Amino acid sequence: GIDADAALSPDQRAESAAWEALIEERLGLSMLHTFWAEDDNYNAVLRPAYAARLPVPLNFYLPWMMRKRVLSQLARRGALREGAAYRIGCDALDALSQRLAGRSSFFSAGPSGVDACAFAYLDTLLRCPAPRDALRAKLRSLPALQAF
């Protein structure tokens, strides 16, 4: 395979790992809440997407079981309450915005793995047609992330 971080120094690789952890653990956690805990988003987007690809009766049971597991995970991690989940996600978006202000990538060596990771999460937030979109609104309010 191709190592997207080949041009990075050891220090930059460590920093890249920290940014990826922030994206996956903080923004990802908030996105789990957005898509699975918010009834409007779950019923309008996730449940139909999963159910359409599963045979009967699994299309009724598996999305419900998956949601139950995600809600349990959110509760264990203190992000089941809407305010807590969105605060975590907004803090992550603010940190990413500060880092990417005036930059086209995380490091001057050009795009790396952390850029791909950030793009995947941010693009999902922008493009997923979720009815309740507090994180999308926050993302749209940050010019550095819009430019990214």
mmCIF file of C-alpha atoms in Angstrom:
data_model
loop_
_atom_site.group_PDB
_atom_site.id
_atom_site.type_symbol
_atom_site.label_atom_id
_atom_site.label_comp_id
_atom_site.label_asym_id
_atom_site.label_seq_id
_atom_site.Cartn_x
_atom_site.Cartn_y
_atom_site.Cartn_z
ATOM 1 C CA GLY A 1 0.000 0.000 0.000
ATOM 2 C CA ILE A 2 0.853 3.654 -0.111
ATOM 3 C CA ASP A 3 1.965 5.394 3.073
ATOM 4 C CA ALA A 4 0.243 8.781 3.055
ATOM 5 C CA ASP A 5 2.516 9.854 5.906
ATOM 6 C CA ALA A 6 5.812 8.913 4.228
ATOM 7 C CA ALA A 7 6.905 12.556 3.894
ATOM 8 C CA LEU A 8 6.255 13.312 7.577
ATOM 9 C CA SER A 9 8.959 13.465 10.230
ATOM 10 C CA PRO A 10 8.604 11.326 13.381
ATOM 11 C CA ASP A 11 7.348 14.376 15.285
ATOM 12 C CA GLN A 12 4.797 15.115 12.576
ATOM 13 C CA ARG A 13 3.672 11.475 12.611
ATOM 14 C CA ALA A 14 3.072 11.737 16.355
ATOM 15 C CA GLU A 15 1.149 14.973 15.901
ATOM 16 C CA SER A 16 -0.821 13.392 13.074
ATOM 17 C CA ALA A 17 -1.790 10.491 15.355
ATOM 18 C CA ALA A 18 -2.995 12.967 17.991
ATOM 19 C CA TRP A 19 -5.142 14.861 15.469
ATOM 20 C CA GLU A 20 -6.595 11.617 14.137
ATOM 21 C CA ALA A 21 -7.448 10.561 17.687
ATOM 22 C CA LEU A 22 -9.220 13.886 18.268
ATOM 23 C CA ILE A 23 -11.195 13.512 15.053
ATOM 24 C CA GLU A 24 -12.159 9.886 15.607
ATOM 25 C CA GLU A 25 -12.801 10.003 19.355
ATOM 26 C CA ARG A 26 -14.331 13.453 19.840
ATOM 27 C CA LEU A 27 -15.915 14.411 16.530
ATOM 28 C CA GLY A 28 -16.771 10.776 15.809
ATOM 29 C CA LEU A 29 -18.503 10.430 19.180
ATOM 30 C CA SER A 30 -20.566 13.529 18.509
ATOM 31 C CA MET A 31 -21.458 12.218 15.058
ATOM 32 C CA LEU A 32 -22.575 8.903 16.578
ATOM 33 C CA HIS A 33 -24.965 10.894 18.728
ATOM 34 C CA THR A 34 -26.146 12.957 15.774
ATOM 35 C CA PHE A 35 -26.979 9.964 13.600
ATOM 36 C CA TRP A 36 -28.025 7.310 16.115
ATOM 37 C CA ALA A 37 -29.419 9.124 19.187
ATOM 38 C CA GLU A 38 -31.323 11.900 17.441
ATOM 39 C CA ASP A 39 -34.693 10.332 16.603
ATOM 40 C CA ASP A 40 -35.299 12.537 13.560
ATOM 41 C CA ASN A 41 -31.908 11.729 12.032
ATOM 42 C CA TYR A 42 -32.102 8.017 12.836
ATOM 43 C CA ASN A 43 -35.606 7.631 11.404
ATOM 44 C CA ALA A 44 -34.992 9.764 8.310
ATOM 45 C CA VAL A 45 -31.466 8.663 7.369
ATOM 46 C CA LEU A 46 -29.859 5.726 9.151
ATOM 47 C CA ARG A 47 -32.679 3.277 9.688
ATOM 48 C CA PRO A 48 -33.938 3.492 6.079
ATOM 49 C CA ALA A 49 -30.387 3.207 4.706
ATOM 50 C CA TYR A 50 -29.676 0.033 6.659
ATOM 51 C CA ALA A 51 -33.159 -1.450 6.257
ATOM 52 C CA ALA A 52 -33.096 -1.027 2.473
ATOM 53 C CA ARG A 53 -30.064 -3.283 2.205
ATOM 54 C CA LEU A 54 -31.244 -6.061 4.518
ATOM 55 C CA PRO A 55 -33.750 -8.845 3.881
ATOM 56 C CA VAL A 56 -36.973 -9.139 5.867
ATOM 57 C CA PRO A 57 -37.070 -9.671 8.902
ATOM 58 C CA LEU A 58 -33.471 -8.519 9.473
ATOM 59 C CA ASN A 59 -34.333 -5.068 8.115
ATOM 60 C CA PHE A 60 -36.505 -4.521 11.206
ATOM 61 C CA TYR A 61 -34.258 -6.120 13.802
ATOM 62 C CA LEU A 62 -30.648 -5.208 12.920
ATOM 63 C CA PRO A 63 -30.984 -1.396 12.738
ATOM 64 C CA TRP A 64 -32.794 -1.457 16.094
ATOM 65 C CA MET A 65 -30.098 -3.688 17.631
ATOM 66 C CA MET A 66 -27.304 -1.526 16.221
ATOM 67 C CA ARG A 67 -28.953 1.606 17.624
ATOM 68 C CA LYS A 68 -29.332 -0.033 21.016
ATOM 69 C CA ARG A 69 -25.581 -0.800 21.060
ATOM 70 C CA VAL A 70 -24.606 2.723 20.002
ATOM 71 C CA LEU A 71 -26.874 4.284 22.632
ATOM 72 C CA SER A 72 -25.259 2.069 25.267
ATOM 73 C CA GLN A 73 -21.799 3.146 24.088
ATOM 74 C CA LEU A 74 -22.813 6.814 24.169
ATOM 75 C CA ALA A 75 -24.157 6.421 27.704
ATOM 76 C CA ARG A 76 -20.916 4.787 28.899
ATOM 77 C CA ARG A 77 -18.897 7.611 27.372
ATOM 78 C CA GLY A 78 -21.040 10.399 28.818
ATOM 79 C CA ALA A 79 -22.354 11.580 25.471
ATOM 80 C CA LEU A 80 -25.963 10.412 25.524
ATOM 81 C CA ARG A 81 -27.236 13.851 26.512
ATOM 82 C CA GLU A 82 -27.545 16.091 23.480
ATOM 83 C CA GLY A 83 -25.752 19.056 25.050
ATOM 84 C CA ALA A 84 -22.731 17.007 26.101
ATOM 85 C CA ALA A 85 -22.421 15.293 22.724
ATOM 86 C CA TYR A 86 -22.615 18.513 20.737
ATOM 87 C CA ARG A 87 -20.213 20.320 23.061
ATOM 88 C CA ILE A 88 -17.639 17.569 22.450
ATOM 89 C CA GLY A 89 -18.135 17.816 18.679
ATOM 90 C CA CYS A 90 -18.079 21.606 18.595
ATOM 91 C CA ASP A 91 -14.864 21.679 20.634
ATOM 92 C CA ALA A 92 -13.271 19.286 18.138
ATOM 93 C CA LEU A 93 -14.445 21.413 15.199
ATOM 94 C CA ASP A 94 -13.045 24.551 16.859
ATOM 95 C CA ALA A 95 -9.655 22.857 17.380
ATOM 96 C CA LEU A 96 -9.565 21.682 13.763
ATOM 97 C CA SER A 97 -10.523 25.146 12.563
ATOM 98 C CA GLN A 98 -7.695 26.768 14.525
ATOM 99 C CA ARG A 99 -5.189 24.250 13.182
ATOM 100 C CA LEU A 100 -6.282 24.593 9.560
ATOM 101 C CA ALA A 101 -6.689 28.375 9.507
ATOM 102 C CA GLY A 102 -4.702 29.636 6.528
ATOM 103 C CA ARG A 103 -3.571 26.126 5.544
ATOM 104 C CA SER A 104 -4.613 23.696 2.844
ATOM 105 C CA SER A 105 -3.404 20.667 4.836
ATOM 106 C CA PHE A 106 -2.247 19.792 8.336
ATOM 107 C CA PHE A 107 1.448 19.777 7.393
ATOM 108 C CA SER A 108 3.519 21.760 4.927
ATOM 109 C CA ALA A 109 4.690 18.506 3.296
ATOM 110 C CA GLY A 110 1.254 18.259 1.684
ATOM 111 C CA PRO A 111 -1.763 16.037 2.250
ATOM 112 C CA SER A 112 -1.319 13.152 4.668
ATOM 113 C CA GLY A 113 -3.383 10.515 6.409
ATOM 114 C CA VAL A 114 -4.802 12.973 8.919
ATOM 115 C CA ASP A 115 -6.024 15.163 6.047
ATOM 116 C CA ALA A 116 -7.886 12.173 4.601
ATOM 117 C CA CYS A 117 -9.336 11.348 8.025
ATOM 118 C CA ALA A 118 -10.495 14.925 8.597
ATOM 119 C CA PHE A 119 -11.960 15.159 5.105
ATOM 120 C CA ALA A 120 -13.938 11.940 5.575
ATOM 121 C CA TYR A 121 -15.586 13.148 8.772
ATOM 122 C CA LEU A 122 -16.156 16.724 7.621
ATOM 123 C CA ASP A 123 -17.538 15.681 4.244
ATOM 124 C CA THR A 124 -19.965 13.292 5.948
ATOM 125 C CA LEU A 125 -21.196 16.119 8.159
ATOM 126 C CA LEU A 126 -21.705 18.411 5.175
ATOM 127 C CA ARG A 127 -23.335 15.933 2.804
ATOM 128 C CA CYS A 128 -25.504 13.666 4.950
ATOM 129 C CA PRO A 129 -29.128 14.842 4.653
ATOM 130 C CA ALA A 130 -29.847 14.783 8.400
ATOM 131 C CA PRO A 131 -32.924 16.802 9.439
ATOM 132 C CA ARG A 132 -31.310 17.904 12.714
ATOM 133 C CA ASP A 133 -27.914 19.325 11.826
ATOM 134 C CA ALA A 134 -26.390 21.279 14.728
ATOM 135 C CA LEU A 135 -22.894 19.998 13.898
ATOM 136 C CA ARG A 136 -23.315 20.925 10.236
ATOM 137 C CA ALA A 137 -24.348 24.435 11.256
ATOM 138 C CA LYS A 138 -21.251 24.712 13.460
ATOM 139 C CA LEU A 139 -19.047 23.421 10.633
ATOM 140 C CA ARG A 140 -20.531 25.950 8.211
ATOM 141 C CA SER A 141 -19.755 28.746 10.675
ATOM 142 C CA LEU A 142 -16.007 27.980 10.548
ATOM 143 C CA PRO A 143 -14.400 29.421 7.381
ATOM 144 C CA ALA A 144 -11.160 27.459 7.780
ATOM 145 C CA LEU A 145 -13.052 24.163 7.682
ATOM 146 C CA GLN A 146 -15.200 25.309 4.786
ATOM 147 C CA ALA A 147 -12.033 26.069 2.813
ATOM 148 C CA PHE A 148 -10.503 22.721 3.728
#
